[in-house]
mmCIF file of C-alpha atoms in Angstrom:
data_model
loop_
_atom_site.group_PDB
_atom_site.id
_atom_site.type_symbol
_atom_site.label_atom_id
_atom_site.label_comp_id
_atom_site.label_asym_id
_atom_site.label_seq_id
_atom_site.Cartn_x
_atom_site.Cartn_y
_atom_site.Cartn_z
ATOM 1 C CA MET Y 1 -57.180 -25.313 -14.384
ATOM 2 C CA THR Y 2 -54.297 -23.041 -15.605
ATOM 3 C CA ALA Y 3 -51.261 -22.236 -13.477
ATOM 4 C CA HIS Y 4 -52.503 -18.675 -12.899
ATOM 5 C CA ALA Y 5 -55.963 -19.872 -11.921
ATOM 6 C CA ASP Y 6 -54.526 -22.526 -9.627
ATOM 7 C CA ALA Y 7 -52.293 -19.939 -7.955
ATOM 8 C CA GLY Y 8 -55.303 -17.667 -7.527
ATOM 9 C CA ARG Y 9 -57.307 -20.426 -5.849
ATOM 10 C CA LEU Y 10 -54.451 -21.213 -3.458
ATOM 11 C CA ARG Y 11 -54.066 -17.520 -2.622
ATOM 12 C CA MET Y 12 -57.776 -17.220 -1.918
ATOM 13 C CA GLU Y 13 -57.700 -20.289 0.318
ATOM 14 C CA GLN Y 14 -54.843 -18.703 2.256
ATOM 15 C CA LEU Y 15 -56.734 -15.415 2.550
ATOM 16 C CA LEU Y 16 -59.850 -17.159 3.835
ATOM 17 C CA ARG Y 17 -57.801 -18.835 6.567
ATOM 18 C CA GLU Y 18 -55.746 -15.826 7.595
ATOM 19 C CA GLN Y 19 -58.619 -13.321 7.612
ATOM 20 C CA ASP Y 20 -61.357 -15.618 8.869
ATOM 21 C CA GLU Y 21 -62.475 -13.465 11.844
ATOM 22 C CA THR Y 22 -62.515 -10.272 9.789
ATOM 23 C CA ILE Y 23 -64.473 -11.930 6.984
ATOM 24 C CA LEU Y 24 -66.897 -13.580 9.404
ATOM 25 C CA LYS Y 25 -67.673 -10.325 11.189
ATOM 26 C CA ARG Y 26 -68.213 -8.514 7.894
ATOM 27 C CA TRP Y 27 -70.353 -11.386 6.573
ATOM 28 C CA THR Y 28 -72.513 -11.391 9.708
ATOM 29 C CA ASP Y 29 -73.062 -7.620 9.443
ATOM 30 C CA LEU Y 30 -74.078 -7.922 5.784
ATOM 31 C CA ALA Y 31 -76.355 -10.892 6.495
ATOM 32 C CA LEU Y 32 -78.157 -9.025 9.285
ATOM 33 C CA ALA Y 33 -78.609 -6.038 6.982
ATOM 34 C CA THR Y 34 -80.076 -8.389 4.378
ATOM 35 C CA VAL Y 35 -82.835 -9.602 6.719
ATOM 36 C CA GLY Y 36 -83.474 -6.154 8.178
ATOM 37 C CA GLY Y 37 -82.300 -7.046 11.672
ATOM 38 C CA ARG Y 38 -85.093 -9.612 12.121
ATOM 39 C CA ALA Y 39 -82.634 -12.387 12.946
ATOM 40 C CA ASP Y 40 -80.862 -12.889 16.254
ATOM 41 C CA ARG Y 41 -77.230 -11.882 15.754
ATOM 42 C CA GLY Y 42 -75.825 -14.587 17.988
ATOM 43 C CA VAL Y 43 -77.811 -17.368 16.343
ATOM 44 C CA LEU Y 44 -77.090 -16.190 12.809
ATOM 45 C CA ALA Y 45 -73.400 -15.627 13.562
ATOM 46 C CA GLY Y 46 -73.133 -19.194 14.886
ATOM 47 C CA ARG Y 47 -74.745 -20.615 11.773
ATOM 48 C CA LEU Y 48 -72.505 -18.590 9.456
ATOM 49 C CA ARG Y 49 -69.394 -19.604 11.393
ATOM 50 C CA ASP Y 50 -70.290 -23.285 10.947
ATOM 51 C CA VAL Y 51 -70.862 -22.733 7.219
ATOM 52 C CA TYR Y 52 -67.604 -20.776 6.887
ATOM 53 C CA GLN Y 53 -65.572 -23.474 8.617
ATOM 54 C CA ALA Y 54 -67.151 -26.146 6.442
ATOM 55 C CA LEU Y 55 -66.332 -24.006 3.393
ATOM 56 C CA GLN Y 56 -62.670 -23.880 4.426
ATOM 57 C CA HIS Y 57 -62.543 -27.665 4.826
ATOM 58 C CA SER Y 58 -64.210 -28.188 1.439
ATOM 59 C CA LEU Y 59 -61.726 -26.080 -0.528
ATOM 60 C CA GLY Y 60 -59.179 -27.727 -2.747
ATOM 61 C CA GLU Y 61 -59.225 -30.088 -5.684
ATOM 62 C CA GLY Y 62 -61.558 -33.035 -5.169
ATOM 63 C CA ALA Y 63 -62.560 -31.963 -1.641
ATOM 64 C CA ASP Y 64 -65.814 -33.315 -0.183
ATOM 65 C CA THR Y 65 -68.546 -30.667 0.002
ATOM 66 C CA SER Y 66 -71.228 -32.861 1.613
ATOM 67 C CA ASP Y 67 -70.789 -31.318 5.082
ATOM 68 C CA LEU Y 68 -70.956 -27.815 3.622
ATOM 69 C CA ARG Y 69 -74.100 -28.553 1.670
ATOM 70 C CA GLY Y 70 -75.620 -30.240 4.700
ATOM 71 C CA LEU Y 71 -75.061 -27.104 6.797
ATOM 72 C CA LEU Y 72 -76.519 -24.930 4.045
ATOM 73 C CA ALA Y 73 -79.566 -27.210 3.960
ATOM 74 C CA ASP Y 74 -79.913 -26.814 7.746
ATOM 75 C CA LEU Y 75 -79.628 -23.047 7.338
ATOM 76 C CA SER Y 76 -82.347 -23.091 4.671
ATOM 77 C CA ARG Y 77 -84.723 -25.144 6.812
ATOM 78 C CA ALA Y 78 -84.121 -22.937 9.843
ATOM 79 C CA GLN Y 79 -84.743 -19.775 7.833
ATOM 80 C CA ALA Y 80 -87.921 -21.282 6.372
ATOM 81 C CA ARG Y 81 -89.270 -22.145 9.834
ATOM 82 C CA GLU Y 82 -88.471 -18.637 11.078
ATOM 83 C CA GLY Y 83 -90.439 -16.961 8.288
ATOM 84 C CA PHE Y 84 -87.661 -15.668 6.043
ATOM 85 C CA THR Y 85 -87.965 -15.698 2.251
ATOM 86 C CA PRO Y 86 -85.868 -17.839 -0.103
ATOM 87 C CA SER Y 87 -84.380 -14.674 -1.620
ATOM 88 C CA GLU Y 88 -83.260 -13.442 1.796
ATOM 89 C CA THR Y 89 -81.681 -16.786 2.575
ATOM 90 C CA ALA Y 90 -79.835 -17.011 -0.743
ATOM 91 C CA THR Y 91 -78.702 -13.389 -0.404
ATOM 92 C CA ILE Y 92 -77.150 -14.232 2.954
ATOM 93 C CA VAL Y 93 -74.927 -16.735 1.164
ATOM 94 C CA PHE Y 94 -74.189 -14.361 -1.727
ATOM 95 C CA SER Y 95 -73.159 -11.619 0.726
ATOM 96 C CA LEU Y 96 -70.031 -13.642 1.556
ATOM 97 C CA LYS Y 97 -68.629 -12.437 -1.771
ATOM 98 C CA GLU Y 98 -68.984 -8.822 -0.685
ATOM 99 C CA ALA Y 99 -67.383 -9.602 2.673
ATOM 100 C CA VAL Y 100 -64.350 -11.119 0.947
ATOM 101 C CA TYR Y 101 -64.127 -8.390 -1.718
ATOM 102 C CA ALA Y 102 -63.920 -5.727 0.998
ATOM 103 C CA LEU Y 103 -60.476 -7.125 1.852
ATOM 104 C CA LEU Y 104 -59.266 -7.067 -1.757
ATOM 105 C CA GLU Y 105 -60.164 -3.425 -2.323
ATOM 106 C CA THR Y 106 -57.322 -2.224 -0.123
ATOM 107 C CA GLN Y 107 -54.539 -4.310 -1.650
ATOM 108 C CA GLU Y 108 -53.071 -4.966 -5.044
ATOM 109 C CA ASP Y 109 -52.988 -8.728 -5.195
ATOM 110 C CA ALA Y 110 -53.449 -10.121 -8.696
ATOM 111 C CA ALA Y 111 -53.445 -13.732 -7.500
ATOM 112 C CA ALA Y 112 -56.135 -12.991 -4.916
ATOM 113 C CA LEU Y 113 -58.289 -11.265 -7.552
ATOM 114 C CA ARG Y 114 -58.037 -14.323 -9.816
ATOM 115 C CA GLY Y 115 -58.919 -16.468 -6.829
ATOM 116 C CA TYR Y 116 -61.889 -14.231 -6.108
ATOM 117 C CA ILE Y 117 -63.368 -15.075 -9.501
ATOM 118 C CA TRP Y 118 -63.119 -18.771 -8.628
ATOM 119 C CA LEU Y 119 -64.620 -18.164 -5.167
ATOM 120 C CA SER Y 120 -67.484 -16.125 -6.643
ATOM 121 C CA ARG Y 121 -68.503 -19.006 -8.910
ATOM 122 C CA LEU Y 122 -68.405 -21.396 -5.963
ATOM 123 C CA ILE Y 123 -70.537 -19.110 -3.796
ATOM 124 C CA ASP Y 124 -73.015 -18.597 -6.644
ATOM 125 C CA ASP Y 125 -73.426 -22.367 -6.868
ATOM 126 C CA LEU Y 126 -73.895 -22.631 -3.099
ATOM 127 C CA GLY Y 127 -76.399 -19.784 -3.114
ATOM 128 C CA LEU Y 128 -78.512 -21.479 -5.774
ATOM 129 C CA PHE Y 129 -78.333 -24.736 -3.814
ATOM 130 C CA THR Y 130 -79.531 -22.864 -0.722
ATOM 131 C CA PHE Y 131 -82.424 -21.311 -2.653
ATOM 132 C CA GLU Y 132 -83.574 -24.677 -4.017
ATOM 133 C CA THR Y 133 -83.248 -26.332 -0.617
ATOM 134 C CA PHE Y 134 -85.218 -23.514 1.013
ATOM 135 C CA VAL Y 135 -88.098 -23.885 -1.449
ATOM 136 C CA THR Y 136 -88.200 -27.645 -0.881
ATOM 137 C CA ALA Y 137 -88.112 -27.177 2.897
ATOM 138 C CA ARG Y 138 -90.901 -24.590 2.843
ATOM 139 C CA GLU Y 139 -93.087 -26.793 0.661
ATOM 140 C CA ARG Y 140 -92.569 -29.597 3.154
ATOM 141 C CA ILE Y 141 -93.472 -27.313 6.050
ATOM 142 C CA ILE Y 142 -96.643 -26.173 4.258
ATOM 143 C CA SER Y 143 -97.561 -29.785 3.483
ATOM 144 C CA ASP Y 144 -97.041 -30.822 7.112
ATOM 145 C CA GLN Y 145 -99.102 -27.884 8.351
ATOM 146 C CA ALA Y 146 -101.908 -28.748 5.930
ATOM 147 C CA GLU Y 147 -101.938 -32.328 7.227
ATOM 148 C CA GLN Y 148 -101.989 -31.091 10.811
ATOM 149 C CA LEU Y 149 -104.886 -28.760 10.038
ATOM 150 C CA LEU Y 150 -106.785 -31.641 8.474
ATOM 151 C CA GLU Y 151 -106.201 -33.679 11.611
ATOM 152 C CA LEU Y 152 -107.317 -30.839 13.866
ATOM 153 C CA SER Y 153 -110.360 -30.030 11.732
ATOM 154 C CA THR Y 154 -111.556 -33.643 11.773
ATOM 155 C CA PRO Y 155 -111.852 -34.734 15.413
ATOM 156 C CA VAL Y 156 -113.499 -38.007 16.374
ATOM 157 C CA VAL Y 157 -115.473 -37.429 19.587
ATOM 158 C CA LYS Y 158 -116.911 -40.059 21.893
ATOM 159 C CA LEU Y 159 -120.479 -38.969 22.687
ATOM 160 C CA TRP Y 160 -121.506 -42.048 24.647
ATOM 161 C CA ASP Y 161 -120.439 -45.601 25.189
ATOM 162 C CA GLY Y 162 -120.516 -47.119 21.706
ATOM 163 C CA ILE Y 163 -121.328 -43.798 19.984
ATOM 164 C CA LEU Y 164 -118.787 -41.677 18.121
ATOM 165 C CA ALA Y 165 -119.268 -38.329 16.391
ATOM 166 C CA VAL Y 166 -117.298 -36.606 13.636
ATOM 167 C CA PRO Y 167 -118.176 -32.868 13.567
ATOM 168 C CA LEU Y 168 -117.178 -31.441 10.182
ATOM 169 C CA VAL Y 169 -116.424 -27.775 9.603
ATOM 170 C CA GLY Y 170 -115.582 -26.285 6.211
ATOM 171 C CA THR Y 171 -115.443 -27.752 2.730
ATOM 172 C CA LEU Y 172 -115.397 -31.518 2.355
ATOM 173 C CA ASP Y 173 -113.130 -32.498 -0.535
ATOM 174 C CA SER Y 174 -111.525 -35.783 -1.584
ATOM 175 C CA ALA Y 175 -108.380 -35.353 0.532
ATOM 176 C CA ARG Y 176 -110.348 -34.460 3.627
ATOM 177 C CA THR Y 177 -112.833 -37.275 3.044
ATOM 178 C CA GLN Y 178 -109.943 -39.719 3.143
ATOM 179 C CA VAL Y 179 -108.824 -38.292 6.504
ATOM 180 C CA VAL Y 180 -112.396 -38.405 7.857
ATOM 181 C CA MET Y 181 -112.797 -41.989 6.739
ATOM 182 C CA GLU Y 182 -109.474 -43.132 8.188
ATOM 183 C CA LYS Y 183 -109.999 -41.412 11.551
ATOM 184 C CA LEU Y 184 -113.588 -42.626 11.875
ATOM 185 C CA LEU Y 185 -112.709 -46.225 11.031
ATOM 186 C CA GLN Y 186 -109.757 -46.174 13.407
ATOM 187 C CA GLY Y 187 -111.992 -44.717 16.106
ATOM 188 C CA LEU Y 188 -114.541 -47.474 15.577
ATOM 189 C CA VAL Y 189 -111.812 -50.091 15.919
ATOM 190 C CA ASP Y 190 -110.224 -48.484 18.992
ATOM 191 C CA THR Y 191 -113.498 -48.012 20.905
ATOM 192 C CA GLY Y 192 -115.536 -50.912 19.567
ATOM 193 C CA SER Y 193 -118.385 -48.511 18.806
ATOM 194 C CA GLU Y 194 -121.344 -49.597 16.717
ATOM 195 C CA HIS Y 195 -122.837 -46.164 16.088
ATOM 196 C CA ALA Y 196 -121.383 -43.033 14.490
ATOM 197 C CA VAL Y 197 -122.779 -39.544 13.910
ATOM 198 C CA ILE Y 198 -121.382 -37.457 11.055
ATOM 199 C CA ASP Y 199 -122.354 -33.869 11.812
ATOM 200 C CA ILE Y 200 -122.260 -31.450 8.863
ATOM 201 C CA THR Y 201 -123.611 -28.393 10.694
ATOM 202 C CA GLY Y 202 -120.364 -26.578 9.904
ATOM 203 C CA VAL Y 203 -120.295 -27.558 6.227
ATOM 204 C CA PRO Y 204 -121.343 -24.426 4.315
ATOM 205 C CA ALA Y 205 -122.927 -26.206 1.345
ATOM 206 C CA VAL Y 206 -123.702 -29.706 0.175
ATOM 207 C CA ASP Y 207 -123.461 -30.490 -3.524
ATOM 208 C CA THR Y 208 -123.307 -33.762 -5.429
ATOM 209 C CA GLN Y 209 -119.591 -34.171 -4.760
ATOM 210 C CA VAL Y 210 -119.922 -33.579 -1.011
ATOM 211 C CA ALA Y 211 -122.852 -36.001 -0.885
ATOM 212 C CA GLN Y 212 -120.767 -38.674 -2.612
ATOM 213 C CA HIS Y 213 -117.976 -38.164 -0.081
ATOM 214 C CA LEU Y 214 -120.447 -38.581 2.775
ATOM 215 C CA LEU Y 215 -121.900 -41.723 1.228
ATOM 216 C CA LYS Y 216 -118.444 -43.262 0.850
ATOM 217 C CA THR Y 217 -117.705 -42.590 4.506
ATOM 218 C CA VAL Y 218 -120.999 -44.139 5.606
ATOM 219 C CA VAL Y 219 -120.428 -47.228 3.441
ATOM 220 C CA ALA Y 220 -116.917 -47.645 4.843
ATOM 221 C CA ALA Y 221 -118.270 -47.435 8.398
ATOM 222 C CA ARG Y 222 -120.966 -49.983 7.588
ATOM 223 C CA LEU Y 223 -118.321 -52.388 6.382
ATOM 224 C CA MET Y 224 -116.882 -52.115 9.886
ATOM 225 C CA GLY Y 225 -120.281 -53.019 11.331
ATOM 226 C CA ALA Y 226 -121.249 -49.514 12.440
ATOM 227 C CA GLU Y 227 -124.491 -47.647 11.768
ATOM 228 C CA CYS Y 228 -124.100 -44.017 10.705
ATOM 229 C CA VAL Y 229 -126.398 -41.042 11.143
ATOM 230 C CA ILE Y 230 -125.856 -37.743 9.318
ATOM 231 C CA SER Y 231 -126.862 -34.697 11.351
ATOM 232 C CA GLY Y 232 -126.896 -30.983 10.647
ATOM 233 C CA ILE Y 233 -129.357 -31.095 7.736
ATOM 234 C CA ARG Y 234 -130.454 -27.465 7.789
ATOM 235 C CA PRO Y 235 -133.416 -26.236 5.700
ATOM 236 C CA GLN Y 236 -131.102 -24.725 3.064
ATOM 237 C CA ILE Y 237 -129.138 -27.953 2.753
ATOM 238 C CA ALA Y 238 -132.329 -30.021 2.609
ATOM 239 C CA HIS Y 239 -133.595 -27.793 -0.215
ATOM 240 C CA THR Y 240 -130.308 -28.151 -2.110
ATOM 241 C CA ILE Y 241 -130.318 -31.929 -1.725
ATOM 242 C CA VAL Y 242 -133.860 -32.193 -3.066
ATOM 243 C CA THR Y 243 -133.145 -29.779 -5.935
ATOM 244 C CA LEU Y 244 -130.045 -31.721 -7.011
ATOM 245 C CA GLY Y 245 -131.896 -35.009 -6.725
ATOM 246 C CA ILE Y 246 -129.335 -36.455 -4.326
ATOM 247 C CA GLU Y 247 -130.420 -39.748 -2.809
ATOM 248 C CA PHE Y 248 -129.162 -40.803 0.617
ATOM 249 C CA GLY Y 249 -131.031 -44.092 0.387
ATOM 250 C CA ASP Y 250 -131.565 -45.724 3.766
ATOM 251 C CA ILE Y 251 -129.076 -43.474 5.556
ATOM 252 C CA VAL Y 252 -130.706 -41.811 8.561
ATOM 253 C CA THR Y 253 -130.476 -37.988 8.612
ATOM 254 C CA LYS Y 254 -131.319 -35.615 11.448
ATOM 255 C CA ALA Y 255 -131.623 -31.843 11.705
ATOM 256 C CA THR Y 256 -129.365 -31.436 14.733
ATOM 257 C CA LEU Y 257 -126.612 -33.270 16.548
ATOM 258 C CA ALA Y 258 -128.903 -33.557 19.582
ATOM 259 C CA ASP Y 259 -131.538 -35.331 17.477
ATOM 260 C CA ALA Y 260 -128.897 -37.666 16.085
ATOM 261 C CA LEU Y 261 -127.601 -38.473 19.580
ATOM 262 C CA ALA Y 262 -131.120 -39.184 20.839
ATOM 263 C CA TYR Y 263 -131.731 -41.490 17.872
ATOM 264 C CA THR Y 264 -128.478 -43.423 18.324
ATOM 265 C CA LEU Y 265 -129.087 -43.744 22.074
ATOM 266 C CA ARG Y 266 -132.476 -45.287 21.390
ATOM 267 C CA ARG Y 267 -130.937 -47.588 18.767
ATOM 268 C CA SER Y 268 -128.331 -48.711 21.291
ATOM 269 C CA GLY Y 269 -131.041 -49.609 23.820
ATOM 270 C CA VAL Y 270 -130.961 -46.594 26.118
ATOM 271 C CA ARG Y 271 -134.263 -45.296 27.549
ATOM 272 C CA PHE Y 272 -134.787 -41.617 28.309
ATOM 273 C CA THR Y 273 -136.364 -40.378 31.538
ATOM 274 C CA ARG Y 274 -137.488 -36.745 31.428
ATOM 275 C CA SER Y 275 -138.804 -34.387 34.043
ATOM 276 C CA ALA Y 276 -142.388 -33.494 33.308
ATOM 277 C CA ASP Y 277 -141.992 -29.880 34.405
ATOM 278 C CA LYS Y 278 -138.461 -28.963 33.311
ATOM 279 C CA GLN Y 279 -138.342 -31.118 30.192
ATOM 280 C CA VAL Y 280 -134.698 -32.047 30.710
ATOM 281 C CA VAL Y 281 -133.029 -35.419 30.908
ATOM 282 C CA VAL Y 282 -132.796 -36.374 34.562
ATOM 283 C CA GLY Y 283 -131.646 -39.913 34.044
ATOM 284 C CA LEU Y 284 -130.550 -42.461 31.530
ATOM 285 C CA GLU Y 285 -131.384 -46.026 32.198
ATOM 286 C CA GLN Y 286 -130.216 -49.061 30.266
ATOM 287 C CA ALA Y 287 -133.225 -50.799 28.800
#
């Protein structure tokens, strides 16, 4: 770094210390304008103050910028969770240049102007870092939400002692099949159940791929010593299965979840007692 450039950097460091409150207020105003007033002023001002103080401590030759970058990463993650865009978040960082330049417009300070060029390059680098961190954080948030949705969309329900059910809704792909398989097997282990019902009433269509996923799940459950029944075979699905030539082998299938439950209850040794007039179950007696 040349003598002039070094003097400019030192002058800028001095300016950032002496005018910190003025710069911070101006930076906060510009940042709020960037996000259209959607952010809480107090919260955003606190975050920018932390970043500004870390920036001051990181200035100088060979200074450590890890704390500064850590705070910028926290800012990016917070903005991502609150629904802001990566461009808005990076622009918040870039607006610090405008806040500093507003001070230089009213004075003739050649050293400060040279220092401003150095500061601008530093802020550009920090802004790009913030943008990249934001994108990574948002991808992680989306990934976590997708996993949570998979968990929520694949509940394992205890229907009866020794009988579990997995009601499926939506498309059954490879990733979801893995979740279904893991949750079902874990449920079988936790409850000691010997029967499982996989209900596909909410699956819009069954093709060869979906059938293969179901077969894999049934085979995995059998390896755990559990018998599986597939319910929810509607007329349209039955027609599709026959047309595609899909073979379920010796896997039991039922039209409704109620039929599947009745079948598994009988298989587990439970006898039904029905009222002759009302045709409803009035008692269940162990055989």
